[in-house]
Amino acid sequence: AEQKAPPPTLAELCDLLGLSSRGSLHKQVQALVQAGLIEPMNGQHRGVRLASGPVETEQGLGTLPLLGKIAAGLPIEAISEPRQVEVPSHLRRRRPCYLLQVEGDSMREIGILDGDQVVIEQRDYADDGEIVVALIRGEEATLKRILQKPGQVILYPENSAMEAMEYDPDEVQIQGVLVGQMRAYL
């Protein structure tokens, strides 16, 4: 088995980097710990090592506004003061996006659960099979899979205990398309 070299001490790092003050190096080390790039090895003389897991860089994060809650068949419950939530770049698109918090279990069979935050790309059209935020008759909002036929729009829940909903095209306004999902385990 190949033996790895032990992590350097602060004194060795100062020497290697040409620094005279361990205090300024300590600040830099703490910033690297907070960024998740290195891990402290508590209680050991050689105090840090590279982080073991994948690291999300600052360039990979951005924020989106959490605008409200969406529950099947009810208006979007808008948040009076939308807050910004950090969202990884792979969950966002170039077009404007926003977050909604899901209430209910109409989409549970594809893993969208009560309490999840969904990333919605703001647009007024969708391809068949996409999951959309649909405003029905200008009053109710729902998160469902869409199928558009001549003279008919069908919104499908992903819950076998629920029925699909059929509407005339002029009764349904697409407000966005699902592009990402986030869940917190508390």
CSV table of C-alpha atoms in Angstrom, one decimal:
chain,number,residue,atom,x,y,z
A,1,ALA,CA,0.0,0.0,0.0
A,2,GLU,CA,1.2,3.4,-0.9
A,3,GLN,CA,1.8,5.6,2.2
A,4,LYS,CA,0.7,9.2,2.0
A,5,ALA,CA,2.8,12.0,3.4
A,6,PRO,CA,1.4,13.6,6.6
A,7,PRO,CA,-0.3,17.0,6.2
A,8,PRO,CA,2.1,20.0,6.8
A,9,THR,CA,2.2,22.0,10.0
A,10,LEU,CA,1.5,25.7,10.0
A,11,ALA,CA,5.2,26.4,10.4
A,12,GLU,CA,6.0,24.2,7.4
A,13,LEU,CA,3.2,26.0,5.4
A,14,CYS,CA,4.7,29.4,6.3
A,15,ASP,CA,8.1,28.3,5.1
A,16,LEU,CA,6.8,26.8,1.9
A,17,LEU,CA,4.8,29.9,1.1
A,18,GLY,CA,7.5,32.4,2.2
A,19,LEU,CA,5.3,33.9,4.9
A,20,SER,CA,6.7,35.2,8.2
A,21,SER,CA,3.5,35.4,10.2
A,22,ARG,CA,1.5,32.3,11.3
A,23,GLY,CA,-1.4,34.6,12.2
A,24,SER,CA,-2.1,35.7,8.6
A,25,LEU,CA,-1.7,32.1,7.5
A,26,HIS,CA,-4.2,31.0,10.2
A,27,LYS,CA,-6.8,33.4,8.7
A,28,GLN,CA,-6.3,32.0,5.3
A,29,VAL,CA,-6.6,28.4,6.6
A,30,GLN,CA,-9.8,29.3,8.4
A,31,ALA,CA,-11.2,30.8,5.2
A,32,LEU,CA,-10.4,27.5,3.3
A,33,VAL,CA,-12.1,25.5,6.1
A,34,GLN,CA,-15.2,27.7,5.8
A,35,ALA,CA,-15.2,27.3,2.0
A,36,GLY,CA,-15.2,23.5,2.5
A,37,LEU,CA,-11.9,23.1,0.6
A,38,ILE,CA,-10.0,21.7,3.6
A,39,GLU,CA,-11.1,19.9,6.8
A,40,PRO,CA,-9.7,20.5,10.3
A,41,MET,CA,-8.1,17.4,12.0
A,42,ASN,CA,-9.1,18.4,15.5
A,43,GLY,CA,-6.6,17.5,18.2
A,44,GLN,CA,-3.8,16.6,15.8
A,45,HIS,CA,-0.5,18.4,15.5
A,46,ARG,CA,-0.8,18.5,11.7
A,47,GLY,CA,-4.2,20.2,11.7
A,48,VAL,CA,-5.7,20.2,8.2
A,49,ARG,CA,-6.3,18.0,5.2
A,50,LEU,CA,-8.0,18.3,1.9
A,51,ALA,CA,-11.8,18.0,2.0
A,52,SER,CA,-12.9,14.5,1.1
A,53,GLY,CA,-16.1,15.3,-0.8
A,54,PRO,CA,-17.1,17.4,-3.8
A,55,VAL,CA,-16.9,21.1,-3.2
A,56,GLU,CA,-19.3,23.6,-4.5
A,57,THR,CA,-17.4,26.7,-5.5
A,58,GLU,CA,-18.7,30.2,-5.2
A,59,GLN,CA,-19.1,30.4,-8.9
A,60,GLY,CA,-21.4,27.3,-8.8
A,61,LEU,CA,-23.8,29.0,-6.4
A,62,GLY,CA,-26.3,31.8,-7.0
A,63,THR,CA,-29.6,32.9,-5.5
A,64,LEU,CA,-33.2,32.7,-6.7
A,65,PRO,CA,-36.2,34.3,-5.1
A,66,LEU,CA,-38.5,32.0,-3.2
A,67,LEU,CA,-41.8,33.5,-4.3
A,68,GLY,CA,-44.4,31.4,-2.5
A,69,LYS,CA,-46.1,28.0,-2.0
A,70,ILE,CA,-47.9,26.0,-4.6
A,71,ALA,CA,-50.6,23.5,-3.7
A,72,ALA,CA,-52.8,21.7,-6.3
A,73,GLY,CA,-55.9,23.6,-7.1
A,74,LEU,CA,-55.1,26.7,-4.9
A,75,PRO,CA,-53.7,30.1,-5.8
A,76,ILE,CA,-49.9,30.4,-5.3
A,77,GLU,CA,-49.6,31.5,-1.7
A,78,ALA,CA,-47.2,34.4,-2.3
A,79,ILE,CA,-44.6,35.3,0.3
A,80,SER,CA,-44.9,39.0,1.1
A,81,GLU,CA,-41.2,39.5,1.2
A,82,PRO,CA,-39.5,36.9,-1.1
A,83,ARG,CA,-36.2,35.7,0.3
A,84,GLN,CA,-33.2,34.8,-1.8
A,85,VAL,CA,-32.2,31.1,-1.6
A,86,GLU,CA,-28.8,29.7,-2.7
A,87,VAL,CA,-29.3,27.4,-5.6
A,88,PRO,CA,-26.5,25.4,-7.4
A,89,SER,CA,-25.8,26.4,-11.0
A,90,HIS,CA,-26.8,23.1,-12.4
A,91,LEU,CA,-30.4,23.7,-11.2
A,92,ARG,CA,-30.7,27.1,-12.8
A,93,ARG,CA,-31.2,28.1,-16.5
A,94,ARG,CA,-30.2,31.2,-18.5
A,95,ARG,CA,-33.8,32.4,-18.5
A,96,PRO,CA,-35.2,34.0,-15.3
A,97,CYS,CA,-36.1,31.4,-12.7
A,98,TYR,CA,-37.8,31.4,-9.3
A,99,LEU,CA,-38.5,29.0,-6.5
A,100,LEU,CA,-41.8,27.7,-5.2
A,101,GLN,CA,-42.4,25.5,-2.1
A,102,VAL,CA,-44.5,22.4,-2.8
A,103,GLU,CA,-47.5,21.7,-0.6
A,104,GLY,CA,-49.3,18.4,-1.0
A,105,ASP,CA,-48.6,15.0,-2.6
A,106,SER,CA,-50.0,15.2,-6.1
A,107,MET,CA,-46.5,14.7,-7.6
A,108,ARG,CA,-45.1,12.2,-5.1
A,109,GLU,CA,-44.6,9.3,-7.5
A,110,ILE,CA,-41.9,11.1,-9.3
A,111,GLY,CA,-40.3,12.2,-6.1
A,112,ILE,CA,-41.6,15.7,-5.7
A,113,LEU,CA,-42.7,15.8,-2.1
A,114,ASP,CA,-44.5,18.1,0.3
A,115,GLY,CA,-42.0,20.7,1.5
A,116,ASP,CA,-39.7,20.4,-1.5
A,117,GLN,CA,-38.5,23.6,-3.2
A,118,VAL,CA,-38.8,23.5,-7.0
A,119,VAL,CA,-36.9,25.7,-9.5
A,120,ILE,CA,-39.2,27.1,-12.1
A,121,GLU,CA,-38.0,28.6,-15.4
A,122,GLN,CA,-40.3,31.5,-16.1
A,123,ARG,CA,-42.0,31.0,-19.5
A,124,ASP,CA,-45.5,30.8,-21.0
A,125,TYR,CA,-45.1,27.7,-23.1
A,126,ALA,CA,-44.1,24.1,-22.5
A,127,ASP,CA,-43.5,20.9,-24.5
A,128,ASP,CA,-45.7,17.9,-23.9
A,129,GLY,CA,-44.6,15.9,-20.9
A,130,GLU,CA,-42.9,18.8,-19.1
A,131,ILE,CA,-44.0,19.6,-15.6
A,132,VAL,CA,-45.5,23.1,-15.4
A,133,VAL,CA,-46.9,25.7,-13.1
A,134,ALA,CA,-50.3,26.2,-14.7
A,135,LEU,CA,-52.7,29.0,-13.8
A,136,ILE,CA,-56.3,27.7,-14.3
A,137,ARG,CA,-59.0,30.2,-15.1
A,138,GLY,CA,-56.8,33.0,-13.8
A,139,GLU,CA,-57.4,31.8,-10.2
A,140,GLU,CA,-55.9,28.5,-9.3
A,141,ALA,CA,-52.3,27.4,-9.7
A,142,THR,CA,-51.0,23.8,-9.8
A,143,LEU,CA,-47.8,21.9,-10.5
A,144,LYS,CA,-48.6,19.1,-13.0
A,145,ARG,CA,-47.3,17.2,-16.1
A,146,ILE,CA,-48.9,18.7,-19.3
A,147,LEU,CA,-50.2,17.3,-22.5
A,148,GLN,CA,-51.6,19.7,-25.1
A,149,LYS,CA,-54.0,18.5,-27.8
A,150,PRO,CA,-56.0,20.5,-30.3
A,151,GLY,CA,-58.8,22.1,-28.2
A,152,GLN,CA,-57.7,20.4,-25.0
A,153,VAL,CA,-55.0,20.7,-22.3
A,154,ILE,CA,-54.6,17.8,-19.9
A,155,LEU,CA,-52.8,18.2,-16.6
A,156,TYR,CA,-51.6,15.0,-15.0
A,157,PRO,CA,-50.8,14.4,-11.4
A,158,GLU,CA,-48.0,12.0,-10.5
A,159,ASN,CA,-50.1,10.3,-7.9
A,160,SER,CA,-52.2,7.2,-9.0
A,161,ALA,CA,-54.9,8.1,-6.4
A,162,MET,CA,-55.6,11.4,-8.3
A,163,GLU,CA,-57.3,12.0,-11.7
A,164,ALA,CA,-56.0,14.0,-14.6
A,165,MET,CA,-57.7,17.4,-15.2
A,166,GLU,CA,-58.9,18.4,-18.6
A,167,TYR,CA,-59.4,22.0,-19.7
A,168,ASP,CA,-60.0,24.2,-22.8
A,169,PRO,CA,-56.7,25.8,-23.9
A,170,ASP,CA,-58.0,29.3,-23.1
A,171,GLU,CA,-58.5,28.2,-19.4
A,172,VAL,CA,-54.8,27.3,-18.8
A,173,GLN,CA,-52.0,29.8,-18.7
A,174,ILE,CA,-48.5,28.3,-18.3
A,175,GLN,CA,-46.4,30.3,-15.9
A,176,GLY,CA,-43.2,28.3,-15.9
A,177,VAL,CA,-41.6,24.9,-16.3
A,178,LEU,CA,-39.9,22.8,-13.6
A,179,VAL,CA,-36.1,22.6,-14.1
A,180,GLY,CA,-34.9,21.7,-10.7
A,181,GLN,CA,-35.7,20.5,-7.2
A,182,MET,CA,-34.2,20.9,-3.8
A,183,ARG,CA,-35.0,19.1,-0.5
A,184,ALA,CA,-33.8,19.6,3.0
A,185,TYR,CA,-33.6,16.7,5.4
A,186,LEU,CA,-33.9,18.1,8.9
